[in-house]
CSV table of C-alpha atoms in Angstrom, one decimal:
chain,number,residue,atom,x,y,z
A,20,MET,CA,291.0,-36.2,82.4
A,21,GLN,CA,289.0,-36.9,79.2
A,22,ASP,CA,285.7,-38.5,78.6
A,23,LYS,CA,287.2,-41.9,78.0
A,24,ASP,CA,289.0,-41.7,81.4
A,25,TYR,CA,285.8,-41.1,83.3
A,26,MET,CA,284.1,-43.8,81.3
A,27,GLN,CA,286.9,-46.2,82.3
A,28,MET,CA,286.2,-45.3,85.9
A,29,ALA,CA,282.5,-46.1,85.4
A,30,ALA,CA,283.5,-49.5,83.9
A,31,GLN,CA,285.5,-50.2,87.0
A,32,GLU,CA,282.5,-49.5,89.1
A,33,ALA,CA,280.3,-51.8,86.9
A,34,VAL,CA,282.4,-54.9,87.4
A,35,LYS,CA,282.1,-54.8,91.1
A,36,ALA,CA,278.7,-56.5,90.7
A,37,GLU,CA,279.9,-59.3,88.6
A,38,GLY,CA,277.7,-62.3,89.1
A,39,MET,CA,275.1,-60.3,91.1
A,40,THR,CA,272.9,-58.8,88.4
A,41,TRP,CA,271.5,-62.0,87.0
A,42,THR,CA,269.8,-61.1,83.6
A,43,ASN,CA,270.4,-57.4,84.1
A,44,PRO,CA,273.6,-55.9,82.6
A,45,LEU,CA,276.6,-54.7,84.5
A,46,VAL,CA,276.4,-50.9,84.7
A,47,GLY,CA,278.6,-48.3,86.3
A,48,ALA,CA,278.3,-44.5,86.5
A,49,VAL,CA,280.4,-41.5,87.4
A,50,LEU,CA,279.1,-37.9,88.1
A,51,VAL,CA,281.5,-35.1,87.2
A,52,LYS,CA,281.3,-31.3,87.6
A,53,ASN,CA,284.1,-28.8,87.0
A,54,GLU,CA,286.5,-31.7,86.5
A,55,GLN,CA,285.8,-33.0,89.9
A,56,VAL,CA,284.2,-36.4,90.6
A,57,LEU,CA,281.1,-35.8,92.7
A,58,ALA,CA,280.0,-39.4,93.1
A,59,THR,CA,280.3,-42.9,91.6
A,60,GLY,CA,277.9,-45.9,91.7
A,61,TYR,CA,276.8,-49.1,90.0
A,62,HIS,CA,274.0,-51.5,89.7
A,63,HIS,CA,274.7,-53.7,92.8
A,64,GLN,CA,272.2,-56.5,92.4
A,65,TYR,CA,269.3,-57.7,90.3
A,66,GLY,CA,266.1,-55.9,91.5
A,67,ARG,CA,268.0,-53.1,93.2
A,68,GLU,CA,268.4,-49.5,92.0
A,69,HIS,CA,270.3,-48.9,88.8
A,70,ALA,CA,273.7,-47.3,88.5
A,71,GLU,CA,272.4,-43.8,87.8
A,72,VAL,CA,270.2,-43.7,90.8
A,73,ASN,CA,272.8,-45.3,93.0
A,74,THR,CA,275.3,-42.6,92.0
A,75,LEU,CA,272.9,-39.8,92.7
A,76,ALA,CA,272.2,-41.3,96.1
A,77,HIS,CA,275.8,-40.8,97.0
A,78,LEU,CA,275.6,-37.0,96.8
A,79,SER,CA,275.5,-35.1,100.1
A,80,ASP,CA,273.1,-32.6,98.4
A,81,PRO,CA,271.0,-33.5,95.4
A,82,LYS,CA,271.4,-30.0,94.0
A,83,GLU,CA,275.1,-30.8,93.3
A,84,ALA,CA,273.9,-32.7,90.2
A,85,GLN,CA,272.6,-29.6,88.5
A,86,GLY,CA,274.8,-28.8,85.5
A,87,ALA,CA,277.0,-31.9,86.0
A,88,THR,CA,278.0,-34.5,83.4
A,89,LEU,CA,277.0,-38.1,84.0
A,90,TYR,CA,279.2,-40.9,82.6
A,91,VAL,CA,277.3,-44.2,82.3
A,92,THR,CA,278.5,-47.4,80.7
A,93,LEU,CA,275.0,-48.3,79.2
A,94,GLU,CA,272.2,-46.1,78.0
A,95,PRO,CA,269.8,-45.1,80.8
A,96,CYS,CA,266.6,-47.2,80.8
A,97,SER,CA,263.4,-45.6,79.7
A,98,HIS,CA,260.8,-48.0,81.1
A,99,TYR,CA,259.2,-49.1,84.3
A,100,GLY,CA,260.3,-52.5,85.5
A,101,LYS,CA,261.5,-53.4,89.0
A,102,GLN,CA,262.9,-49.9,89.1
A,103,PRO,CA,261.5,-46.6,87.6
A,104,PRO,CA,263.1,-45.2,84.4
A,105,CYS,CA,266.6,-43.8,85.0
A,106,CYS,CA,266.4,-41.3,82.1
A,107,LYS,CA,263.6,-39.6,84.0
A,108,LYS,CA,265.6,-39.5,87.3
A,109,VAL,CA,268.6,-38.1,85.4
A,110,ALA,CA,266.6,-35.3,83.7
A,111,GLU,CA,264.9,-34.4,87.0
A,112,ALA,CA,268.3,-34.1,88.8
A,113,GLY,CA,269.3,-31.3,86.4
A,114,ILE,CA,272.2,-33.1,84.9
A,115,LYS,CA,273.3,-31.2,81.8
A,116,ARG,CA,275.2,-33.8,79.8
A,117,VAL,CA,275.2,-37.7,79.7
A,118,VAL,CA,278.1,-39.5,78.1
A,119,ILE,CA,277.1,-43.1,77.3
A,120,GLY,CA,279.4,-46.1,76.7
A,121,GLN,CA,276.9,-48.2,74.8
A,122,VAL,CA,273.4,-48.0,73.4
A,123,ASP,CA,271.2,-50.7,75.1
A,124,PRO,CA,270.5,-53.5,72.6
A,125,HIS,CA,267.3,-54.5,74.6
A,126,GLN,CA,264.4,-53.6,72.4
A,127,ILE,CA,262.5,-52.2,75.3
A,128,VAL,CA,265.2,-49.4,75.5
A,129,ALA,CA,267.3,-49.3,72.3
A,130,GLY,CA,267.7,-45.6,71.9
A,131,LYS,CA,264.5,-44.6,73.8
A,132,GLY,CA,266.5,-43.5,76.9
A,133,ILE,CA,268.7,-41.2,74.7
A,134,LYS,CA,265.6,-39.8,73.0
A,135,TYR,CA,263.9,-39.0,76.3
A,136,LEU,CA,267.0,-37.2,77.7
A,137,GLU,CA,267.4,-35.1,74.6
A,138,SER,CA,263.7,-34.2,74.5
A,139,HIS,CA,264.1,-32.9,78.1
A,140,GLY,CA,267.1,-30.7,77.3
A,141,VAL,CA,269.9,-33.1,78.3
A,142,GLN,CA,272.9,-33.4,75.9
A,143,THR,CA,273.9,-36.9,75.1
A,144,GLU,CA,276.9,-38.5,73.5
A,145,VAL,CA,277.7,-42.1,72.8
A,146,ILE,CA,281.5,-42.7,72.9
A,147,GLY,CA,281.6,-46.5,73.0
A,148,GLY,CA,284.2,-48.6,74.7
A,149,THR,CA,282.1,-50.6,77.2
A,150,GLU,CA,280.6,-53.4,75.1
A,151,ASN,CA,282.9,-56.0,76.7
A,152,LEU,CA,281.2,-55.5,80.0
A,153,ASN,CA,278.1,-57.4,78.9
A,154,VAL,CA,279.1,-59.7,76.0
A,155,ALA,CA,276.4,-62.3,76.7
A,156,TYR,CA,273.7,-59.6,77.3
A,157,ASN,CA,274.5,-57.9,74.0
A,158,PHE,CA,274.7,-61.2,72.1
A,159,PHE,CA,271.4,-62.4,73.5
A,160,TYR,CA,269.4,-59.3,72.5
A,161,ARG,CA,271.0,-59.2,69.0
A,162,GLN,CA,271.0,-62.9,68.2
A,163,LYS,CA,268.0,-64.0,70.3
A,164,ARG,CA,269.9,-66.9,71.9
A,165,PRO,CA,272.3,-67.4,74.7
A,166,PHE,CA,276.1,-66.9,74.3
A,167,VAL,CA,277.7,-70.4,74.6
A,168,THR,CA,281.1,-71.0,76.1
A,169,LEU,CA,282.9,-74.3,76.1
A,170,LYS,CA,285.3,-75.0,78.9
A,171,TYR,CA,287.7,-77.9,79.4
A,172,ALA,CA,291.1,-78.8,80.9
A,173,MET,CA,293.4,-81.0,78.9
A,174,SER,CA,296.9,-82.5,79.0
A,175,ILE,CA,299.5,-81.2,76.7
A,176,ASP,CA,298.7,-84.1,74.4
A,177,GLY,CA,295.0,-83.1,74.2
A,178,LYS,CA,293.4,-85.5,76.6
A,179,ILE,CA,290.8,-84.5,79.1
A,180,ASN,CA,290.8,-87.7,81.1
A,181,ALA,CA,292.9,-90.8,81.4
A,182,ALA,CA,291.5,-94.2,80.3
A,183,GLY,CA,289.0,-95.5,82.8
A,184,LYS,CA,285.9,-94.5,84.7
A,185,THR,CA,287.5,-92.2,87.3
A,186,ARG,CA,288.1,-88.5,87.1
A,187,THR,CA,291.6,-87.2,86.2
A,188,LEU,CA,292.5,-84.0,87.9
A,189,LEU,CA,294.7,-82.0,85.5
A,190,THR,CA,295.1,-78.4,86.6
A,191,GLY,CA,296.3,-76.7,89.8
A,192,ASP,CA,294.5,-74.5,92.3
A,193,ALA,CA,295.1,-71.2,90.4
A,194,ALA,CA,293.5,-72.5,87.2
A,195,GLN,CA,290.6,-74.0,89.2
A,196,ILE,CA,289.9,-70.6,90.9
A,197,ASP,CA,289.8,-69.0,87.4
A,198,VAL,CA,287.1,-71.6,86.4
A,199,GLN,CA,285.1,-70.3,89.4
A,200,ARG,CA,285.3,-66.8,87.8
A,201,LEU,CA,284.1,-68.2,84.5
A,202,ARG,CA,281.1,-69.8,86.2
A,203,LEU,CA,280.4,-66.5,87.9
A,204,GLN,CA,279.9,-64.9,84.5
A,205,ASN,CA,277.4,-67.5,83.2
A,206,GLN,CA,273.7,-68.0,84.1
A,207,ALA,CA,273.7,-71.7,83.3
A,208,ILE,CA,276.2,-74.6,83.4
A,209,LEU,CA,275.7,-77.7,81.4
A,210,ILE,CA,277.2,-81.2,81.7
A,211,GLY,CA,276.2,-84.6,80.3
A,212,ALA,CA,275.2,-87.6,82.4
A,213,ASN,CA,278.5,-89.3,81.9
A,214,THR,CA,280.4,-86.3,83.4
A,215,LEU,CA,278.0,-86.4,86.3
A,216,ARG,CA,278.7,-90.0,86.9
A,217,ILE,CA,282.5,-89.9,86.6
A,218,ASP,CA,283.3,-86.4,88.0
A,219,ASN,CA,280.5,-86.0,90.5
A,220,PRO,CA,280.9,-82.2,90.3
A,221,LEU,CA,279.2,-79.5,92.4
A,222,LEU,CA,279.0,-76.9,89.6
A,223,THR,CA,278.9,-74.2,92.3
A,224,VAL,CA,280.5,-70.8,92.4
A,225,ARG,CA,282.6,-70.9,95.6
A,226,ILE,CA,284.4,-67.6,95.3
A,227,LYS,CA,281.3,-65.4,95.8
A,228,ASN,CA,277.9,-65.8,97.6
A,229,LEU,CA,275.4,-65.3,94.8
A,230,PRO,CA,271.8,-64.4,95.3
A,231,GLN,CA,271.0,-66.4,92.1
A,232,PRO,CA,273.6,-69.1,91.4
A,233,PRO,CA,273.9,-70.4,87.9
A,234,ILE,CA,271.3,-73.0,86.9
A,235,LYS,CA,272.9,-76.5,86.8
A,236,ILE,CA,271.8,-78.5,83.8
A,237,VAL,CA,272.3,-82.2,83.2
A,238,LEU,CA,271.7,-83.6,79.7
A,239,THR,CA,270.6,-87.2,79.9
A,240,ARG,CA,268.8,-89.8,77.9
A,241,ASP,CA,266.8,-91.0,80.9
A,242,ALA,CA,266.6,-88.8,84.0
A,243,ASN,CA,265.5,-91.9,86.1
A,244,GLN,CA,269.0,-93.5,85.6
A,245,LEU,CA,270.8,-90.6,87.3
A,246,ASP,CA,272.4,-91.1,90.7
A,247,PHE,CA,270.4,-88.7,92.9
A,248,SER,CA,272.9,-89.1,95.8
A,249,SER,CA,275.4,-87.1,93.6
A,250,GLN,CA,276.8,-83.9,95.1
A,251,ILE,CA,275.0,-81.7,92.6
A,252,PHE,CA,271.6,-82.6,94.1
A,253,LYS,CA,272.7,-81.3,97.5
A,254,THR,CA,273.6,-77.8,96.3
A,255,ARG,CA,271.6,-74.6,96.4
A,256,GLY,CA,270.0,-73.3,93.3
A,257,GLU,CA,267.9,-74.7,90.4
A,258,ILE,CA,268.8,-78.0,88.7
A,259,TRP,CA,267.3,-78.7,85.3
A,260,LEU,CA,267.3,-82.2,83.8
A,261,LEU,CA,267.0,-82.3,80.0
A,262,SER,CA,265.8,-85.8,79.4
A,263,THR,CA,263.9,-87.9,76.7
A,264,THR,CA,261.8,-89.4,79.5
A,265,ASN,CA,259.8,-88.0,82.3
A,266,LEU,CA,261.2,-88.2,85.9
A,267,SER,CA,259.1,-90.9,87.8
A,268,GLN,CA,260.1,-89.7,91.2
A,269,LYS,CA,260.2,-86.4,93.1
A,270,VAL,CA,263.8,-85.5,94.0
A,271,THR,CA,263.9,-82.0,95.7
A,272,GLU,CA,262.0,-78.8,95.1
A,273,ASN,CA,264.8,-77.3,93.1
A,274,VAL,CA,265.1,-80.2,90.6
A,275,HIS,CA,263.0,-79.8,87.4
A,276,CYS,CA,262.8,-82.2,84.5
A,277,TYR,CA,262.1,-81.1,80.9
A,278,THR,CA,261.6,-83.6,78.2
A,279,ALA,CA,262.1,-83.6,74.4
A,280,ALA,CA,262.4,-86.3,71.8
A,281,ASN,CA,266.0,-85.2,71.1
A,282,TRP,CA,267.9,-82.6,73.0
A,283,THR,CA,270.2,-81.3,70.3
A,284,PRO,CA,272.4,-78.2,70.9
A,285,THR,CA,270.0,-76.2,68.7
A,286,LYS,CA,267.1,-77.4,70.8
A,287,ILE,CA,268.9,-76.6,74.0
A,288,VAL,CA,269.8,-73.0,73.1
A,289,GLN,CA,266.3,-72.4,71.8
A,290,PHE,CA,264.9,-73.7,75.1
A,291,LEU,CA,267.2,-71.5,77.1
A,292,ALA,CA,266.4,-68.5,75.0
A,293,GLU,CA,262.7,-69.1,75.8
A,294,HIS,CA,263.6,-69.0,79.5
A,295,GLU,CA,265.6,-65.8,78.9
A,296,ILE,CA,268.9,-67.4,79.8
A,297,GLN,CA,271.6,-65.2,78.2
A,298,SER,CA,274.8,-67.3,78.8
A,299,LEU,CA,275.6,-71.0,78.9
A,300,LEU,CA,278.8,-72.6,80.0
A,301,VAL,CA,279.3,-76.1,78.7
A,302,GLU,CA,281.7,-78.0,81.0
A,303,GLY,CA,281.4,-81.5,79.7
A,304,GLY,CA,281.9,-84.0,78.5
A,305,SER,CA,283.9,-84.4,75.4
A,306,ASN,CA,281.0,-85.7,73.2
A,307,VAL,CA,278.6,-82.9,74.4
A,308,GLN,CA,281.3,-80.3,73.6
A,309,ALA,CA,281.8,-81.9,70.1
A,310,GLN,CA,278.0,-81.7,69.5
A,311,PHE,CA,278.0,-77.9,70.2
A,312,VAL,CA,281.0,-77.4,68.0
A,313,ALA,CA,279.4,-79.4,65.2
A,314,ALA,CA,276.3,-77.4,65.5
A,315,GLY,CA,278.2,-74.1,65.2
A,316,LEU,CA,277.1,-73.2,68.7
A,317,ALA,CA,280.4,-72.9,70.5
A,318,ASP,CA,280.8,-69.1,70.5
A,319,GLU,CA,283.8,-69.0,72.8
A,320,ILE,CA,286.2,-71.8,73.9
A,321,VAL,CA,288.2,-71.6,77.1
A,322,THR,CA,290.9,-74.3,77.3
A,323,TYR,CA,293.2,-74.9,80.3
A,324,VAL,CA,296.4,-76.8,79.3
A,325,ALA,CA,298.3,-78.7,82.0
A,326,PRO,CA,302.0,-79.7,81.5
A,327,LEU,CA,301.1,-83.4,81.6
A,328,VAL,CA,301.1,-86.3,79.1
A,329,LEU,CA,298.4,-88.9,79.5
A,330,GLY,CA,299.0,-90.8,76.3
A,331,GLY,CA,297.4,-94.2,75.6
A,332,THR,CA,293.7,-94.4,75.2
A,333,GLY,CA,292.9,-91.3,77.3
A,334,LEU,CA,289.7,-89.3,76.2
A,335,PRO,CA,290.5,-86.5,73.7
A,336,ALA,CA,288.9,-83.1,74.0
A,337,VAL,CA,285.8,-82.3,71.8
A,338,PHE,CA,285.6,-85.9,70.6
A,339,GLY,CA,282.9,-88.1,69.0
A,340,GLN,CA,281.1,-85.8,66.7
A,341,PRO,CA,282.5,-84.5,63.4
A,342,ALA,CA,282.2,-80.8,62.7
A,343,ALA,CA,280.2,-80.1,59.5
A,344,THR,CA,282.3,-77.1,58.6
A,345,LYS,CA,285.5,-75.6,59.8
A,346,SER,CA,284.9,-73.1,62.6
A,347,ASP,CA,287.0,-69.9,62.4
A,348,TYR,CA,288.1,-68.6,65.8
A,349,GLN,CA,290.0,-65.5,66.9
A,350,LEU,CA,292.5,-65.7,69.7
A,351,LEU,CA,291.4,-63.5,72.6
A,352,ASP,CA,294.2,-64.1,75.1
A,353,VAL,CA,296.7,-66.5,76.6
A,354,LYS,CA,297.2,-66.4,80.4
A,355,ARG,CA,299.4,-68.4,82.7
A,356,PHE,CA,298.2,-69.8,86.0
A,357,ASN,CA,301.4,-71.2,87.6
A,358,GLN,CA,302.2,-74.3,85.5
A,359,ASP,CA,298.9,-74.2,83.6
A,360,ILE,CA,298.0,-72.1,80.6
A,361,ARG,CA,294.6,-70.7,79.7
A,362,ILE,CA,293.7,-70.1,76.0
A,363,ARG,CA,290.6,-68.2,75.1
A,364,VAL,CA,289.2,-68.0,71.5
A,365,ARG,CA,286.0,-66.6,70.1
A,366,ARG,CA,284.2,-67.1,66.9
A,367,LYS,CA,284.9,-64.3,64.5
A,368,GLU,CA,281.2,-63.6,63.9
A,369,CYS,CA,280.8,-63.0,67.6
A,370,LEU,CA,283.7,-60.5,67.7
A,371,GLN,CA,281.7,-58.3,65.3
A,372,GLU,CA,278.7,-58.1,67.7
């Protein structure tokens, strides 16, 4: 096996914690000596030991690490946070060589872990290949704002809802489970007040019990006009109301109202960046999606296409706000979920991150 093969193993370890690490990145590691895998590990959960320490803990004898090569998907940290610096633990273990999938873009690390290892006699090599594990994390620390994904389901004629004030269910179970996976990958989910009223969504992740579920955000002109008997207000986790008026009543402990004269997409992503939210999933509605596209803040678009024709005066996707300039996207993939199709595109600028 070559370095890239062991790094692939480390990446497979990292994704086991999808949705569990909150603002921390997904990281996996593999310890190898004499072409034999001694141990594997990953960062299981926000606040718990990092991948390198987790891997070393799986050794039957700590001395086995002496002279070994550690493959890790992200540069070992070099600072004291909720956990001690991993680069120090690695050097103390007697590991001879560390192969790294990606330099950490977080300014608190950003090469300092590599410098520490090399200054303590550990060989290092960055081979790349693991940046896709933490797209939003990388984007956040390079662009200083959250990575924004738009998601919607539509009919084959481009409608997201039939005419009227009731929800139109378009896609089947398989596509809806995939939406759950998409929510799992985001730290916040945003909808408009109209979507709350018509769809009455839960906005929960039902495929995995998360210690920190995504923050549910409702964009509204007046928070006092919301129906607080809606399902969303009975769910676990924080709910943020972005309103132009203060909330005049106390709802529950997990509901927080933030006010601004005008919650534009630019204002929203700036606000989320200040709260260190790295990823935002915009689920609806059509006008809110159009605003993000018009502002050039739709970094990725995930569209589920159902083999239905709604016709008539059904509501089109991304409707109601003209885009100032043409947005250039690159196709990421097309995947089938029984009768439904998922199309993912990403802004070309983001592909260069």
